[in-house]
Short mmCIF file of C-alpha atoms and ligand atoms in Angstrom, two decimals:
data_model
loop_
_atom_site.label_atom_id
_atom_site.label_comp_id
_atom_site.label_asym_id
_atom_site.label_seq_id
_atom_site.Cartn_x
_atom_site.Cartn_y
_atom_site.Cartn_z
CA MET A 1 15.59 -7.84 -16.50
CA THR A 2 12.08 -8.49 -17.82
CA GLU A 3 10.44 -6.41 -20.49
CA LYS A 4 8.11 -5.32 -17.47
CA VAL A 5 10.73 -3.99 -15.39
CA LYS A 6 12.38 -2.22 -18.38
CA SER A 7 9.07 -0.51 -19.00
CA LEU A 8 8.68 0.62 -15.47
CA ILE A 9 12.29 2.19 -15.62
CA GLU A 10 11.45 4.03 -18.80
CA LYS A 11 8.16 5.13 -17.18
CA LEU A 12 9.90 6.49 -14.27
CA ASN A 13 12.56 8.24 -16.26
CA ALA A 14 9.84 9.89 -18.38
CA GLU A 15 7.13 10.74 -15.89
CA HIS A 16 9.04 10.71 -12.48
CA SER A 17 6.17 8.79 -11.04
CA LEU A 18 4.93 5.25 -10.57
CA THR A 19 1.96 3.78 -8.59
CA LEU A 20 2.68 2.28 -5.28
CA ALA A 21 2.15 -1.37 -6.87
CA GLU A 22 4.64 -0.33 -9.49
CA TYR A 23 7.28 0.97 -7.08
CA ARG A 24 6.79 -2.22 -5.09
CA GLU A 25 7.39 -4.33 -8.20
CA LEU A 26 10.59 -2.27 -9.26
CA ILE A 27 12.01 -3.02 -5.74
CA GLU A 28 11.07 -6.71 -5.78
CA SER A 29 12.52 -7.27 -9.19
CA SER A 30 15.92 -5.56 -8.73
CA SER A 31 18.68 -7.04 -10.85
CA GLU A 32 22.37 -5.85 -11.80
CA GLU A 33 20.96 -4.98 -15.25
CA ALA A 34 17.88 -2.98 -13.69
CA ALA A 35 20.44 -1.22 -11.40
CA ALA A 36 22.68 -0.35 -14.32
CA LEU A 37 19.85 1.07 -16.43
CA LEU A 38 18.47 3.10 -13.44
CA ALA A 39 21.90 4.45 -12.65
CA GLU A 40 22.52 5.47 -16.20
CA TYR A 41 19.35 7.58 -16.31
CA ALA A 42 19.86 8.96 -12.81
CA VAL A 43 23.37 9.99 -13.80
CA LYS A 44 22.23 11.62 -16.91
CA VAL A 45 19.61 13.63 -15.52
CA ARG A 46 21.78 14.65 -12.48
CA LYS A 47 24.48 15.78 -15.06
CA LYS A 48 21.99 17.85 -16.82
CA ILE A 49 21.23 19.75 -13.61
CA TYR A 50 24.47 19.65 -11.71
CA GLY A 51 27.18 18.74 -14.15
CA ASN A 52 29.82 16.79 -12.41
CA ALA A 53 29.71 18.82 -9.18
CA VAL A 54 29.39 17.05 -5.79
CA PHE A 55 28.49 19.48 -3.04
CA VAL A 56 30.28 19.31 0.11
CA ARG A 57 28.65 20.00 3.50
CA GLY A 58 30.59 20.27 6.76
CA LEU A 59 28.98 18.14 9.51
CA ILE A 60 29.50 19.28 13.12
CA GLU A 61 28.07 16.74 15.77
CA ILE A 62 27.28 19.23 18.44
CA GLY A 63 26.24 16.70 21.08
CA ASN A 64 25.25 13.00 21.61
CA VAL A 65 22.73 13.46 24.49
CA CYS A 66 19.33 12.29 23.48
CA LYS A 67 16.00 11.99 25.23
CA ASN A 68 14.88 9.47 22.61
CA ASP A 69 15.18 5.70 22.58
CA CYS A 70 15.02 4.71 18.93
CA LEU A 71 15.64 1.06 18.70
CA TYR A 72 18.36 1.24 15.88
CA CYS A 73 20.36 4.13 17.25
CA GLY A 74 23.66 3.82 19.09
CA ILE A 75 23.27 7.03 21.17
CA ARG A 76 19.63 6.12 22.27
CA ARG A 77 18.91 7.10 25.95
CA SER A 78 18.98 3.41 27.17
CA ASN A 79 22.51 2.92 25.97
CA ARG A 80 24.49 3.55 29.40
CA THR A 81 27.97 2.76 27.83
CA VAL A 82 27.82 5.98 25.61
CA LYS A 83 30.36 8.72 26.83
CA ARG A 84 27.92 11.72 26.47
CA TYR A 85 29.28 15.09 25.41
CA ARG A 86 28.06 18.63 24.38
CA LEU A 87 30.06 20.96 22.37
CA THR A 88 30.24 24.60 23.81
CA ARG A 89 29.37 27.42 21.68
CA GLU A 90 33.00 28.27 21.46
CA GLN A 91 33.90 24.83 20.22
CA ILE A 92 31.09 24.87 17.67
CA LEU A 93 32.39 28.25 16.32
CA GLU A 94 35.97 26.86 16.21
CA CYS A 95 34.62 23.90 14.05
CA ALA A 96 33.08 26.53 11.76
CA ASP A 97 36.22 28.60 11.63
CA GLU A 98 38.19 25.40 10.56
CA GLY A 99 35.48 24.42 8.22
CA TYR A 100 35.40 28.05 6.58
CA LEU A 101 39.19 28.12 6.07
CA LEU A 102 38.92 24.80 4.39
CA GLY A 103 36.36 26.34 2.06
CA PHE A 104 33.09 25.05 3.45
CA ARG A 105 30.15 27.13 2.88
CA THR A 106 27.42 25.05 4.45
CA PHE A 107 27.55 23.89 8.18
CA VAL A 108 25.32 21.09 9.40
CA LEU A 109 24.77 21.20 13.04
CA GLN A 110 23.63 17.77 14.13
CA GLY A 111 22.85 16.45 17.56
CA GLY A 112 20.42 14.29 19.62
CA GLU A 113 17.21 15.77 21.26
CA ASP A 114 18.68 17.57 24.14
CA ALA A 115 17.04 20.34 26.16
CA TYR A 116 20.37 21.61 26.85
CA PHE A 117 20.43 23.02 23.20
CA SER A 118 17.43 25.33 23.93
CA ASP A 119 16.21 27.70 21.61
CA GLU A 120 18.00 30.46 23.35
CA THR A 121 21.29 28.54 23.09
CA MET A 122 20.61 27.47 19.57
CA CYS A 123 19.63 30.93 18.33
CA GLY A 124 22.80 32.33 19.83
CA ILE A 125 24.98 29.85 18.06
CA ILE A 126 23.17 30.32 14.82
CA ARG A 127 23.52 34.09 15.00
CA ASP A 128 27.17 33.79 15.88
CA ILE A 129 27.90 31.68 12.79
CA LYS A 130 25.79 33.87 10.47
CA LYS A 131 27.33 37.04 11.87
CA ARG A 132 30.84 35.76 11.25
CA TYR A 133 30.05 34.07 7.91
CA PRO A 134 27.07 35.54 6.15
CA ASP A 135 27.98 33.88 3.00
CA CYS A 136 27.32 30.46 4.53
CA ALA A 137 24.20 28.41 4.95
CA VAL A 138 23.30 26.83 8.31
CA THR A 139 21.51 23.49 8.24
CA LEU A 140 20.10 21.99 11.47
CA SER A 141 19.55 18.31 12.24
CA LEU A 142 18.26 18.32 15.79
CA GLY A 143 15.14 16.12 15.63
CA GLU A 144 11.59 16.87 16.57
CA ARG A 145 10.95 20.34 18.07
CA SER A 146 7.98 22.60 18.44
CA PHE A 147 6.54 24.95 15.66
CA ASP A 148 7.68 27.91 17.81
CA SER A 149 11.09 26.48 18.10
CA TYR A 150 11.53 25.85 14.54
CA ARG A 151 10.33 29.49 13.99
CA ALA A 152 12.73 31.01 16.45
CA LEU A 153 15.60 29.03 14.87
CA LYS A 154 14.51 30.16 11.33
CA LYS A 155 14.38 33.69 12.56
CA ALA A 156 17.92 33.41 14.00
CA GLY A 157 19.19 32.67 10.62
CA ALA A 158 18.80 28.77 10.13
CA ASP A 159 18.29 28.04 6.40
CA ARG A 160 17.74 24.27 6.11
CA TYR A 161 16.51 21.40 8.33
CA LEU A 162 17.10 17.65 8.08
CA LEU A 163 14.75 15.38 9.63
CA ARG A 164 14.62 11.87 8.28
CA HIS A 165 11.07 10.49 8.28
CA GLU A 166 12.63 7.13 8.88
CA THR A 167 9.76 5.18 7.24
CA ALA A 168 6.52 6.22 5.62
CA ASP A 169 4.67 3.35 7.05
CA LYS A 170 3.13 4.01 10.41
CA ALA A 171 3.15 0.51 11.56
CA HIS A 172 6.81 0.14 10.68
CA TYR A 173 7.56 3.39 12.46
CA GLU A 174 6.27 1.92 15.45
CA LYS A 175 8.41 -1.10 15.37
CA LEU A 176 11.53 1.12 14.95
CA HIS A 177 10.59 3.51 17.85
CA PRO A 178 9.32 3.46 21.47
CA PRO A 179 5.54 3.92 22.08
CA LYS A 180 6.46 7.56 23.10
CA MET A 181 7.40 8.56 19.75
CA SER A 182 4.85 9.37 17.12
CA PHE A 183 4.80 8.95 13.44
CA ASP A 184 2.08 11.57 13.08
CA ASN A 185 4.29 14.16 14.77
CA ARG A 186 7.31 13.36 12.81
CA MET A 187 5.46 13.92 9.59
CA LYS A 188 3.79 17.13 11.13
CA CYS A 189 7.25 18.46 11.83
CA LEU A 190 8.27 18.22 8.28
CA VAL A 191 5.23 19.90 7.13
CA GLU A 192 5.80 22.69 9.73
CA LEU A 193 9.50 23.09 8.64
CA ARG A 194 8.32 23.55 5.10
CA GLU A 195 5.68 26.16 5.95
CA LEU A 196 8.27 28.13 7.94
CA GLY A 197 10.45 28.45 4.75
CA TYR A 198 13.16 26.04 5.46
CA ARG A 199 14.79 23.93 2.74
CA VAL A 200 13.75 20.48 4.16
CA GLY A 201 15.48 17.15 4.08
CA CYS A 202 13.75 13.88 4.97
CA GLY A 203 15.03 10.24 4.34
CA PHE A 204 15.24 6.78 5.72
CA MET A 205 17.46 3.82 6.39
CA VAL A 206 17.75 1.09 3.73
CA GLY A 207 17.41 -2.29 5.26
CA SER A 208 16.05 -1.48 8.64
CA PRO A 209 14.48 -4.15 10.52
CA PHE A 210 10.94 -4.97 9.36
CA GLN A 211 11.32 -3.02 6.31
CA THR A 212 9.56 -4.52 3.24
CA SER A 213 9.18 -3.74 -0.44
CA GLU A 214 5.72 -2.48 0.64
CA THR A 215 7.20 0.06 3.17
CA LEU A 216 9.87 1.15 0.70
CA ALA A 217 7.18 1.67 -1.84
CA GLU A 218 5.41 4.04 0.63
CA ASP A 219 8.65 5.77 1.16
CA LEU A 220 9.08 6.44 -2.54
CA LYS A 221 5.56 7.51 -2.88
CA PHE A 222 6.00 10.02 0.06
CA ILE A 223 9.01 11.39 -1.52
CA GLU A 224 7.24 11.66 -4.83
CA SER A 225 4.52 13.90 -3.23
CA PHE A 226 6.70 15.86 -0.64
CA LYS A 227 9.42 16.60 -2.98
CA PRO A 228 12.04 17.32 -0.34
CA ASP A 229 15.04 19.66 -1.07
CA MET A 230 17.18 16.94 0.33
CA CYS A 231 16.86 13.30 0.92
CA GLY A 232 19.32 11.29 3.21
CA ILE A 233 19.31 7.58 2.69
CA GLY A 234 21.97 5.15 3.90
CA PRO A 235 22.09 1.50 4.98
CA PHE A 236 20.98 0.54 8.39
CA ILE A 237 23.97 -0.80 10.31
CA PRO A 238 23.44 -2.56 13.67
CA HIS A 239 25.00 -1.01 16.81
CA ARG A 240 26.20 -3.49 19.34
CA GLU A 241 24.44 -1.86 22.40
CA THR A 242 20.83 -1.68 20.74
CA PRO A 243 18.07 -4.18 20.53
CA PHE A 244 18.79 -4.54 16.84
CA ARG A 245 22.36 -5.65 17.48
CA ASP A 246 21.86 -9.12 15.80
CA GLU A 247 20.06 -7.62 12.66
CA LEU A 248 21.72 -7.54 9.26
CA SER A 249 23.07 -4.28 7.66
CA GLY A 250 21.37 -2.74 4.64
CA THR A 251 23.40 -3.60 1.34
CA LEU A 252 25.13 -1.41 -1.07
CA GLU A 253 23.24 -2.72 -3.87
CA GLN A 254 19.87 -1.75 -2.45
CA THR A 255 21.05 1.58 -1.35
CA CYS A 256 22.30 2.46 -4.79
CA TYR A 257 19.35 1.11 -6.47
CA LEU A 258 17.07 3.35 -4.32
CA LEU A 259 19.40 6.47 -4.78
CA SER A 260 18.97 6.01 -8.48
CA ILE A 261 15.09 5.71 -8.01
CA ILE A 262 14.94 8.70 -5.85
CA ARG A 263 16.98 10.83 -8.40
CA LEU A 264 14.58 10.01 -11.18
CA ILE A 265 11.45 10.68 -8.91
CA TYR A 266 12.67 14.20 -8.19
CA PRO A 267 15.65 15.23 -10.55
CA PRO A 268 16.76 18.31 -8.65
CA VAL A 269 16.84 16.62 -5.19
CA LEU A 270 20.14 16.95 -3.22
CA LEU A 271 21.10 13.31 -2.52
CA PRO A 272 23.92 12.51 -0.02
CA SER A 273 26.20 9.71 -0.60
CA THR A 274 26.41 9.02 3.23
CA THR A 275 29.09 8.00 5.73
CA ALA A 276 26.88 4.93 6.52
CA LEU A 277 27.34 3.75 2.81
CA GLY A 278 31.21 4.50 3.15
CA THR A 279 31.07 2.24 6.26
CA ILE A 280 29.51 -0.83 4.74
CA HIS A 281 31.89 -0.80 1.72
CA PRO A 282 35.35 0.81 1.17
CA GLN A 283 34.17 2.44 -2.16
CA GLY A 284 30.45 2.91 -0.97
CA ARG A 285 30.35 6.66 -1.30
CA GLU A 286 31.85 6.61 -4.72
CA CYS A 287 29.17 4.00 -5.74
CA GLY A 288 26.52 6.24 -4.34
CA ILE A 289 27.63 9.14 -6.65
CA LEU A 290 27.80 6.88 -9.64
CA SER A 291 24.01 5.94 -8.77
CA GLY A 292 22.81 9.61 -8.72
CA ALA A 293 23.86 10.96 -5.50
CA ASN A 294 25.43 14.59 -5.55
CA VAL A 295 26.38 15.55 -2.02
CA VAL A 296 29.15 14.37 0.62
CA MET A 297 29.22 15.49 4.27
CA PRO A 298 32.63 15.16 5.53
CA ASN A 299 32.99 15.31 9.41
CA LEU A 300 34.01 18.69 10.88
CA SER A 301 33.63 17.64 14.46
CA PRO A 302 36.52 17.94 16.78
CA VAL A 303 38.46 14.57 16.71
CA SER A 304 38.24 14.17 20.41
CA VAL A 305 34.47 13.63 20.21
CA ARG A 306 34.09 11.65 16.91
CA LYS A 307 34.06 8.28 18.47
CA LYS A 308 31.28 9.18 20.87
CA TYR A 309 28.91 10.08 18.06
CA GLU A 310 28.47 6.46 17.20
CA LEU A 311 25.00 5.90 15.75
CA TYR A 312 26.15 2.38 14.37
CA ASP A 313 29.09 0.12 14.75
CA ASN A 314 32.41 0.77 12.79
CA LYS A 315 31.65 4.26 11.72
CA ILE A 316 34.37 5.58 9.38
CA CYS A 317 36.14 8.99 9.68
CA THR A 318 36.34 8.93 13.50
CA GLY A 319 40.07 9.30 13.74
CA GLU A 320 40.79 11.75 10.93
CA GLU A 321 41.25 15.52 11.03
CA SER A 322 38.62 17.67 9.20
CA ALA A 323 41.35 18.50 6.46
CA GLN A 324 42.14 14.83 5.98
CA CYS A 325 38.47 13.87 5.45
CA LEU A 326 38.15 16.78 2.83
CA ASP A 327 41.33 15.57 1.09
CA CYS A 328 40.24 12.23 1.19
CA LEU A 329 36.87 13.10 -0.42
CA ASN A 330 38.38 15.19 -2.92
CA ALA A 331 40.58 12.35 -4.08
CA ARG A 332 37.72 9.88 -3.98
CA MET A 333 35.58 12.03 -6.20
CA ASN A 334 38.23 12.89 -8.57
CA SER A 335 38.97 9.27 -8.96
CA ILE A 336 35.51 8.79 -10.46
CA GLY A 337 35.49 11.93 -12.63
CA TYR A 338 33.73 14.29 -10.31
CA GLU A 339 34.61 17.59 -8.71
CA THR A 340 33.88 18.61 -5.09
CA VAL A 341 32.34 22.00 -4.79
CA VAL A 342 32.33 23.80 -1.42
CA ASP A 343 30.04 26.52 -2.18
CA ILE A 344 26.53 26.97 -0.79
CA GLY A 345 25.28 24.48 -3.21
CA ASP A 346 21.37 25.13 -3.27
CA ILE A 347 18.97 22.78 -4.94
CA ARG A 348 18.47 23.88 -8.58
CA LYS A 349 14.79 23.71 -9.05
CA GLU A 350 14.93 26.24 -11.96
CA ASN A 351 16.89 23.74 -14.19
CA TYR A 352 14.00 21.25 -13.86
CA ASN A 353 10.71 21.57 -15.56
CA GLY A 354 8.80 18.56 -14.33
N1 5AD B 1 22.36 2.53 11.05
C1 5AD B 1 22.16 3.64 10.15
N2 5AD B 1 21.71 4.85 10.32
C2 5AD B 1 21.31 5.20 11.45
N3 5AD B 1 20.63 6.29 11.90
C3 5AD B 1 20.62 6.10 13.20
N4 5AD B 1 20.85 4.94 13.73
C4 5AD B 1 21.48 4.26 12.49
C5 5AD B 1 21.96 3.05 12.41
N5 5AD B 1 22.03 2.16 13.39
C6 5AD B 1 20.38 7.37 11.06
C7 5AD B 1 18.91 7.85 11.24
C8 5AD B 1 18.88 9.14 11.79
C9 5AD B 1 20.34 9.70 11.30
C10 5AD B 1 20.79 10.75 11.96
O1 5AD B 1 21.15 8.54 11.45
O2 5AD B 1 18.22 7.61 10.02
O3 5AD B 1 17.88 9.96 11.29
FE1 FES B 2 36.88 11.00 6.33
FE2 FES B 2 37.90 9.55 4.00
S1 FES B 2 36.25 11.07 4.30
S2 FES B 2 38.86 9.94 5.97
#
């Protein structure tokens, strides 16, 4: 590690901000040594805010029907080989029941962009969950919707919304998505969600096709200014039935390097160690936590649909029961000296004065 890189890391740790050019340089001059120093600072500041707690969120994949055709995604509309499914309201509630008994206090309802899950349908489901479990947070991850729709869902009781920005570079965005999709609309959605009072999550894939140190620097600058409550990042992994089938996966090293940087940019951020990270390496999720992540999202979907929600090849946890996933994650976190916590797990901005 050069003196220059060391000084960039020191500056990031002290000021939580770098220029675009500095982010770019930090990304381009990554090394084992730089990664170790970033992780050390990231873990230190996360410990100060969250101790050794790792928050657990129950992920319910409510359907894989999607009107979009994102080039990287296994459930894109053009993939005719996918067996499409939609969970019924009853099935979703059963997942929540099971999760509640296992101790989960946050449910993430994730699915493709599907008109079947209209405002009326979604509001009914959200109200049901909140009525039954008023002590739980409901997080939605249902893609781009209108302001009015986001407002209705909020009013029905939704607390949080995850919508990865995917890349903060418009030209890059257009290489990952068909012409019908718009970078500006995606960014607008994030702003509207925040305006409506949601806790908001953004994020991007590491190693997606056409990504450069330049586009990554823009992602980091965006995160610095937007200050998301959550930031989901995981490696890109090719899916055999997409145009990106022959591309390379993102790496464990680069994902962990970026996790540490994001922790230092905005210390209170909720940072998941993702299933995709666990898919590219057997200890991927442990490495993510040791780099500064503090959230894991075990799968609560019915085992019968898990293989069908395949965004990328070889996704893990598709054969396990929910309880098995929870036990497995508990053991994994304990093995590295962390405790899983199933409570609501809100962002702790109050412990951070920056
Ligand atoms: N590899 C990794 N992550 C993917 N996602 C979609 N397709 C892939 C893939 N092939 C991510 C996107 C999306 C989130 C739900 O999953 O970032 O926002
Ligand atoms: Fe699902 Fe390990 S977390 S099996």
